[in-house]
PDB file of C-alpha atoms in Angstrom:
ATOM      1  CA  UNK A  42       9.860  -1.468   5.704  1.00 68.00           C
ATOM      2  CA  UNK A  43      10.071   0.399   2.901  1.00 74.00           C
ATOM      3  CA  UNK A  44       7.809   3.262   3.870  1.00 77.00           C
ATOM      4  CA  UNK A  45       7.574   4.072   8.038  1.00 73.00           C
ATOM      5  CA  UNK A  46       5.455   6.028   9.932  1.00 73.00           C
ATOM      6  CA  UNK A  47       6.966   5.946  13.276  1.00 71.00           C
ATOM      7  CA  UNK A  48       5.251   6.527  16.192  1.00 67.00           C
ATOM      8  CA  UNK A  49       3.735  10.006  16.958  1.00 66.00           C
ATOM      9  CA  UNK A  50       4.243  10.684  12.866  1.00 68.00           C
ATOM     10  CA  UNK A  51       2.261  13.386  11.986  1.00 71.00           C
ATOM     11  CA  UNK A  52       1.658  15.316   8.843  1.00 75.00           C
ATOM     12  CA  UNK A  53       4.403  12.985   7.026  1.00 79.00           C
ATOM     13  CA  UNK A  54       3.867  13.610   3.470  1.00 85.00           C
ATOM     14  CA  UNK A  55       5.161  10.499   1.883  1.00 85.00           C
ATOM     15  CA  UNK A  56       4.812  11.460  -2.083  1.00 89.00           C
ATOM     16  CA  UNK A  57       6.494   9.764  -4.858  1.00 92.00           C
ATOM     17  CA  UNK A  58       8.907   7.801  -3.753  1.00 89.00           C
ATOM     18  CA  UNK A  59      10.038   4.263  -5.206  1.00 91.00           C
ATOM     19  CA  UNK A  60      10.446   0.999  -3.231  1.00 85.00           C
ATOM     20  CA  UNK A  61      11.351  -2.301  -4.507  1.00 84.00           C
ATOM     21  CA  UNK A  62      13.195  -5.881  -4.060  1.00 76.00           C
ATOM     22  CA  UNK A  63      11.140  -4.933  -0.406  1.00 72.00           C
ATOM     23  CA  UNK A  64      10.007  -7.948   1.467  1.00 65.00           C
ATOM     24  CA  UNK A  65       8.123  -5.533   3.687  1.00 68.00           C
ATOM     25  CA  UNK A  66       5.712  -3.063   2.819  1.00 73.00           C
ATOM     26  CA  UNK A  67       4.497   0.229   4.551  1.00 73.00           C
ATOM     27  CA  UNK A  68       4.233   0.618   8.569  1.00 68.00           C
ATOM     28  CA  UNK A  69       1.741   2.824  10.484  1.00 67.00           C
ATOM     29  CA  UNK A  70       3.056   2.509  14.057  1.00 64.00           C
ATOM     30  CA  UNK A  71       1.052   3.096  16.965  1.00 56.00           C
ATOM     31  CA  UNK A  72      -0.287   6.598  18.211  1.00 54.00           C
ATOM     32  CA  UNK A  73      -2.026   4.968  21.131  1.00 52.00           C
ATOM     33  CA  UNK A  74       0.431   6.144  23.625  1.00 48.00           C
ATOM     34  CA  UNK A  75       0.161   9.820  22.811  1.00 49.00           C
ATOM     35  CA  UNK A  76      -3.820   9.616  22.967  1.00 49.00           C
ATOM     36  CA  UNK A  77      -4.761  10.044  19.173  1.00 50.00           C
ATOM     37  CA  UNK A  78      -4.238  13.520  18.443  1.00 52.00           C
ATOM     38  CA  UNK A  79      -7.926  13.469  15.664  1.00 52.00           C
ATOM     39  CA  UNK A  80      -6.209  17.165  13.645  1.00 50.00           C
ATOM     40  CA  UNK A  81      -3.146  14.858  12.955  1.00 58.00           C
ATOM     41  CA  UNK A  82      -3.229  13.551   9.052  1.00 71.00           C
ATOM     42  CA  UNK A  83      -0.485  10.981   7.605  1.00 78.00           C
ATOM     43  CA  UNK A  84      -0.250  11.240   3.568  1.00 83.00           C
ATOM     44  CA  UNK A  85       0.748   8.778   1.233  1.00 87.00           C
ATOM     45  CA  UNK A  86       0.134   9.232  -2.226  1.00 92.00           C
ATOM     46  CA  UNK A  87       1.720   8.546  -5.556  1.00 95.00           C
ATOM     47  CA  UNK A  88       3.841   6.064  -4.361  1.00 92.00           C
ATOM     48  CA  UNK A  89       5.074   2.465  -6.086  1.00 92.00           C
ATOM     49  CA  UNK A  90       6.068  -0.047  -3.627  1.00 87.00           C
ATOM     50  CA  UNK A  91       7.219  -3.566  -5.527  1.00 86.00           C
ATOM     51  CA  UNK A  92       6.694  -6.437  -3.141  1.00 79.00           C
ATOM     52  CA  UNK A  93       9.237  -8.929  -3.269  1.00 72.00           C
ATOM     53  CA  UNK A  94       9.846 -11.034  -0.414  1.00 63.00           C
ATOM     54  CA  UNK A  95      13.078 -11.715  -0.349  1.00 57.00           C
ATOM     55  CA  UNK A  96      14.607 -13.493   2.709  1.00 54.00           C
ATOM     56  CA  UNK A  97      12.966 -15.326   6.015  1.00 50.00           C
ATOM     57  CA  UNK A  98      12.915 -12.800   8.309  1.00 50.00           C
ATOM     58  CA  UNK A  99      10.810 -10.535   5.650  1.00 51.00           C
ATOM     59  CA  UNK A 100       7.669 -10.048   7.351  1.00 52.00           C
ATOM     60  CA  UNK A 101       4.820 -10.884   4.472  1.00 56.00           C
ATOM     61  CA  UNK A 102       2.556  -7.481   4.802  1.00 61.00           C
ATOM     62  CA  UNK A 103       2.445  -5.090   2.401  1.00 65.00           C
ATOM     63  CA  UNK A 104       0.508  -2.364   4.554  1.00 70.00           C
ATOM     64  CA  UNK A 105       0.556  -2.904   8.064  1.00 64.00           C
ATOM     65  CA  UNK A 106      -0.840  -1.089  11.187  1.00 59.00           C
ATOM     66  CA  UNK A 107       0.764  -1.804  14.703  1.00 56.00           C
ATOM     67  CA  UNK A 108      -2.251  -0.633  16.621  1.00 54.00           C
ATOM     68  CA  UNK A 109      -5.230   1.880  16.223  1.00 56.00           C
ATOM     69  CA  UNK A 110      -3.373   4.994  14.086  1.00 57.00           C
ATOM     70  CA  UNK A 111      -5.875   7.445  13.397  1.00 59.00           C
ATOM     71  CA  UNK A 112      -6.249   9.876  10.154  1.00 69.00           C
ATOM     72  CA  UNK A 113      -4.755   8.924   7.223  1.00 77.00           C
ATOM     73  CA  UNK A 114      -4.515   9.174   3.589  1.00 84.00           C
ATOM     74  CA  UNK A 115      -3.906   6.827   0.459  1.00 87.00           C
ATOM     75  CA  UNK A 116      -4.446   8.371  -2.865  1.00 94.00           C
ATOM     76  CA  UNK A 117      -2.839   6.900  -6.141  1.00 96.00           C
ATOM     77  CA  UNK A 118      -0.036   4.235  -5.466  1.00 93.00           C
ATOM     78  CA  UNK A 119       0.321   1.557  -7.123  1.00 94.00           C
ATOM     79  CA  UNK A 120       1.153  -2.150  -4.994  1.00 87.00           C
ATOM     80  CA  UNK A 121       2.910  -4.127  -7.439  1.00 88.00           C
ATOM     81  CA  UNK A 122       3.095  -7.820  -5.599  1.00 82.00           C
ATOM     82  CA  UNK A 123       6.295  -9.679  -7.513  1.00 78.00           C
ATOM     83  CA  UNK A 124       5.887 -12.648  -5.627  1.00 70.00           C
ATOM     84  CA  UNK A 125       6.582 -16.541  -6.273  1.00 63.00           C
ATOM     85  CA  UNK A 126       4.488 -17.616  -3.497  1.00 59.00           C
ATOM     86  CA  UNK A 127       1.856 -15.212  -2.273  1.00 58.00           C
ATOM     87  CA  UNK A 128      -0.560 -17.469  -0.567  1.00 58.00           C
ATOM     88  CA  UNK A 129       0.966 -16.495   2.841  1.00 61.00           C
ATOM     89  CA  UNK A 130       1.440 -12.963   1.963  1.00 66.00           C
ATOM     90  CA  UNK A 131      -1.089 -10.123   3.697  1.00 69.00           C
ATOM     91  CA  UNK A 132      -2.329  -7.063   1.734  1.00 73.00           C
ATOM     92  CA  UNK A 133      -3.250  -5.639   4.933  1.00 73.00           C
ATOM     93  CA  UNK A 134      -2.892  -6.344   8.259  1.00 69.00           C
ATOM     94  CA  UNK A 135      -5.130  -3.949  10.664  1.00 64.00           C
ATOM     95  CA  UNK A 136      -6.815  -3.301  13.908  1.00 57.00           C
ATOM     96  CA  UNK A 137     -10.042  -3.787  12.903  1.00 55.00           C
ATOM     97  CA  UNK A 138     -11.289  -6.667  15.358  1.00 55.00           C
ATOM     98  CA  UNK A 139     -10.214  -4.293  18.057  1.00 59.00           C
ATOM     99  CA  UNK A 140     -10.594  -0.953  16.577  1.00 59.00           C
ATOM    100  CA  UNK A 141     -13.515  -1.281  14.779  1.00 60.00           C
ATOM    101  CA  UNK A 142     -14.063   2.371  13.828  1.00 60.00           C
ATOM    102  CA  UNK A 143     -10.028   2.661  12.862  1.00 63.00           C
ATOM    103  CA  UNK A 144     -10.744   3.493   8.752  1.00 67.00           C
ATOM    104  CA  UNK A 145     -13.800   5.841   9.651  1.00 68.00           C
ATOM    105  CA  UNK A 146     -11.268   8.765   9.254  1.00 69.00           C
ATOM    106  CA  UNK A 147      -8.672   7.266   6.391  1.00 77.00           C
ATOM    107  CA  UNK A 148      -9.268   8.196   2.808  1.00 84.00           C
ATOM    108  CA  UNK A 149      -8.127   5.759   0.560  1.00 85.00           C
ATOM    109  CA  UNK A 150      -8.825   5.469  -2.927  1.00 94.00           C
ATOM    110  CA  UNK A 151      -7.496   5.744  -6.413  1.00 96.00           C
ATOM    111  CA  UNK A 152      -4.619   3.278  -5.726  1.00 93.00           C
ATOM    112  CA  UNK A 153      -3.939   0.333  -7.907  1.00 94.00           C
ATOM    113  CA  UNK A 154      -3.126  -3.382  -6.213  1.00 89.00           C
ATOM    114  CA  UNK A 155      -1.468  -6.030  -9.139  1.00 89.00           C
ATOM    115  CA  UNK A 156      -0.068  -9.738  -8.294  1.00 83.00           C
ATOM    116  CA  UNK A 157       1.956 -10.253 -10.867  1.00 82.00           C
ATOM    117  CA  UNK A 158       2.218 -14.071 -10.083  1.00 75.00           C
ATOM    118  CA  UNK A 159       0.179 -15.762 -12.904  1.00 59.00           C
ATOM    119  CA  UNK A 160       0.281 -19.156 -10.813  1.00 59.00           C
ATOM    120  CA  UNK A 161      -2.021 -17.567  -8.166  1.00 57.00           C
ATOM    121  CA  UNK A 162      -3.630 -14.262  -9.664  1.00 54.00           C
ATOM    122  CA  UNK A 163      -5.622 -13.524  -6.977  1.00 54.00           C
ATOM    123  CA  UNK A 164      -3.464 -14.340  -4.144  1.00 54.00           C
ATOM    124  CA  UNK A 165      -3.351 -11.510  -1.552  1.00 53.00           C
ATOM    125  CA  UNK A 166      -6.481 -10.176  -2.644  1.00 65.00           C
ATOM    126  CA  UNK A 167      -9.231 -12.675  -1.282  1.00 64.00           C
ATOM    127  CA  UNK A 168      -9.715 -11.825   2.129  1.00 62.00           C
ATOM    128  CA  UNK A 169      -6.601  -9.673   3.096  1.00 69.00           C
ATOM    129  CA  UNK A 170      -8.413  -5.939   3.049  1.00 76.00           C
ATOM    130  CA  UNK A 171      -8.535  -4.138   6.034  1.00 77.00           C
ATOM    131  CA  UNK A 172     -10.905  -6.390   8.602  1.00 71.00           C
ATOM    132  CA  UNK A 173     -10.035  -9.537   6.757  1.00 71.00           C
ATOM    133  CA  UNK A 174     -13.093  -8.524   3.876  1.00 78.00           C
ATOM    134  CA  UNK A 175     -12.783  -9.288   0.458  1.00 80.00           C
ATOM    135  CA  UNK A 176     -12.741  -6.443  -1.964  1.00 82.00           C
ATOM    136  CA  UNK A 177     -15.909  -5.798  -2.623  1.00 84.00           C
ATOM    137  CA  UNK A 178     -16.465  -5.348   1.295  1.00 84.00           C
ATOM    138  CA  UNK A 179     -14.117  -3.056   1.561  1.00 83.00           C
ATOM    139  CA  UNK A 180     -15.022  -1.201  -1.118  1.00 88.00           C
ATOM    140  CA  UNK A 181     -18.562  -0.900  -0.032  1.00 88.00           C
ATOM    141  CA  UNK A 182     -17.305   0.509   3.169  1.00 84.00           C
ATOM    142  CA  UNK A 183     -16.445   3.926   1.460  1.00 88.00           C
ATOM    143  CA  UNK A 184     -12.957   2.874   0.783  1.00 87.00           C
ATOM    144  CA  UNK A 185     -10.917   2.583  -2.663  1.00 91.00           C
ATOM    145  CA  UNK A 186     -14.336   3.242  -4.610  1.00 94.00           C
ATOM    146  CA  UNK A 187     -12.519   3.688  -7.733  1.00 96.00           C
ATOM    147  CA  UNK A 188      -9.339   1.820  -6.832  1.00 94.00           C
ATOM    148  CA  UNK A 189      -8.286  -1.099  -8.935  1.00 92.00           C
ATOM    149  CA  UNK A 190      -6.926  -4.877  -8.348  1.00 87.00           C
ATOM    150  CA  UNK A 191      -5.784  -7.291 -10.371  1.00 85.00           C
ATOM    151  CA  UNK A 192      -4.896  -4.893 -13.674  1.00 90.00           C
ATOM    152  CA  UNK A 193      -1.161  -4.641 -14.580  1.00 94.00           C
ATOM    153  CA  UNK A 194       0.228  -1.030 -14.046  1.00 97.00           C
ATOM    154  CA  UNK A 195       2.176  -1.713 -16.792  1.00 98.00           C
ATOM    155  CA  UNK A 196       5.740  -0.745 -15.887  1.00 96.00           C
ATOM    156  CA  UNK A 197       8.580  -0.129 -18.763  1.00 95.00           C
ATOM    157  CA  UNK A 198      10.497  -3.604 -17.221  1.00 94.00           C
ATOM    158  CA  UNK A 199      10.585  -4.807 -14.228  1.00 90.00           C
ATOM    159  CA  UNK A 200      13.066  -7.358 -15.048  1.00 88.00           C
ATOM    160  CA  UNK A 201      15.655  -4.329 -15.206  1.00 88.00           C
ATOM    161  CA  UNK A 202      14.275  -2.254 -12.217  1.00 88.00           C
ATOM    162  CA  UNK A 203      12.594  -0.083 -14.767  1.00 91.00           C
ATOM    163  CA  UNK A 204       9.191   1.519 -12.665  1.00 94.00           C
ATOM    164  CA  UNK A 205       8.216   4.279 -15.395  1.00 96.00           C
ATOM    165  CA  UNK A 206       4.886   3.803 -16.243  1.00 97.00           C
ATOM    166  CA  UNK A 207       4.154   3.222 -20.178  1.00 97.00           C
ATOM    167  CA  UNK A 208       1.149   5.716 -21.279  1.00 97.00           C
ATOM    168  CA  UNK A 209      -1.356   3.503 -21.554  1.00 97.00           C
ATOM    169  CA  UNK A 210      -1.033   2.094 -18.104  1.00 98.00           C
ATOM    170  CA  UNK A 211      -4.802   2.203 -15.762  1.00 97.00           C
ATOM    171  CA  UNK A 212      -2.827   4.036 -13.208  1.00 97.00           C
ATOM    172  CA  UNK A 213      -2.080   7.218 -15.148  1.00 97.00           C
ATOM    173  CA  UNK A 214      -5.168   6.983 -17.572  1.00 97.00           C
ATOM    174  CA  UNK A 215      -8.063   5.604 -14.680  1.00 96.00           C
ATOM    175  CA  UNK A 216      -6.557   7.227 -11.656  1.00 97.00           C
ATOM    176  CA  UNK A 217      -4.609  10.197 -12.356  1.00 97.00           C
ATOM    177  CA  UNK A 218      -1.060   8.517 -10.790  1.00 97.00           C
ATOM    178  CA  UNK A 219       1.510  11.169 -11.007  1.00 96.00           C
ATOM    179  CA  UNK A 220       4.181   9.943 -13.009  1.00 95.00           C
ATOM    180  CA  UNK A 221       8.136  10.807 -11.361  1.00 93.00           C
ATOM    181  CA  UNK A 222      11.636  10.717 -12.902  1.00 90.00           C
ATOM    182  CA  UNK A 223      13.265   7.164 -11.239  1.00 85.00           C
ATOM    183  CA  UNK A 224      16.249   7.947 -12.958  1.00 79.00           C
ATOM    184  CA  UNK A 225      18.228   8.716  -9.489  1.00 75.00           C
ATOM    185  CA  UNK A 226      16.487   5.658  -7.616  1.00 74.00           C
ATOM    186  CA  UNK A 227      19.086   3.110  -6.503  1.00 63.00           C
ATOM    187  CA  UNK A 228      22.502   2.491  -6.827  1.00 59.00           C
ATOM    188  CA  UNK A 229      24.492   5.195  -8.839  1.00 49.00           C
TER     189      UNK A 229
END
């Protein structure tokens, strides 16, 4: 995983950090053992995780949840899905069937989702949100109000590994993405 919240993570600030060539996305492990703690808080914001699935044994889930993990929060990263074939791949995989009430305490918002497959634009987006809903769902449940799919962050070139945002892109203009120096991200 690129991101991991192991279990009994709390108050993990996960800001600005850059993941790519990933074939797994971020992990929320279970809490369930050590009862929920409700005044624990996970963060995760500003954040640019590339998607690219790149052997078998990747696991296909950009955000997943192990079990119920209460209290977190998702403010302004950008998913950047850099897949050939995304028809398999999950945008979320949750708890929701058994946890029902499980995003009542997340915030999540102001983050950006992009497929940059033009064969299959929409592909993890259709019914892959949190309790298998499809985007406008979700979004009606309180969550990424003023998020945005399917609109290219717009990235200097990803061909070369290049993740700097150019100044027109949504995320810095629409949702206020903080914008970090990559130039010490990967091998030196």
């Amino acid at each position: 995983y690129s991101l991991y919240f192991d279990y009994g993570s709390t108050g993990s600030n996960a800001t600005q950090n850059l993941a790519y060539n990933t074939g797994s996305g971020i992990f929320f492990n279970s809490n369930d053992e050590l009862g929920n703690t409700p005044n624990t808080w996970n963060y995760l914001s500003d954040n640019i995780i590339v998607f690219r699935h790149n052997t078998a044994n990747d696991f296909n889930i950009v955000v997943k949840w192990r079990s119920l993990v209460l209290n977190a929060t998702g403010l302004r990263n950008i998913f950047y899905i850099d897949e050939a074939n995304s028809t398999s791949l999950e945008l979320f995989q949750d708890h929701t069937s058994t946890h029902p009430y499980q995003w009542r305490e997340y915030t999540w918002d102001l983050n950006l989702y992009f497929n940059a497959n033009p064969s299959d634009p929409t592909g993890p987006f259709l019914t892959t949100w949190p309790g298998r809903q499809n985007y406008s769902s979700w979004q009606g449940s309180g969550h990424d109000t003023h998020s945005i799919a399917n609109k290219n962050p717009q990235f200097v070139d990803t061909t070369a590994n290049n993740y700097q945002l150019q100044p027109s892109s949504p995320a810095l203009i629409a949702l206020g993405f903080r914008q970090f120096n990559h130039s010490a991200v990967g091998p030196q």
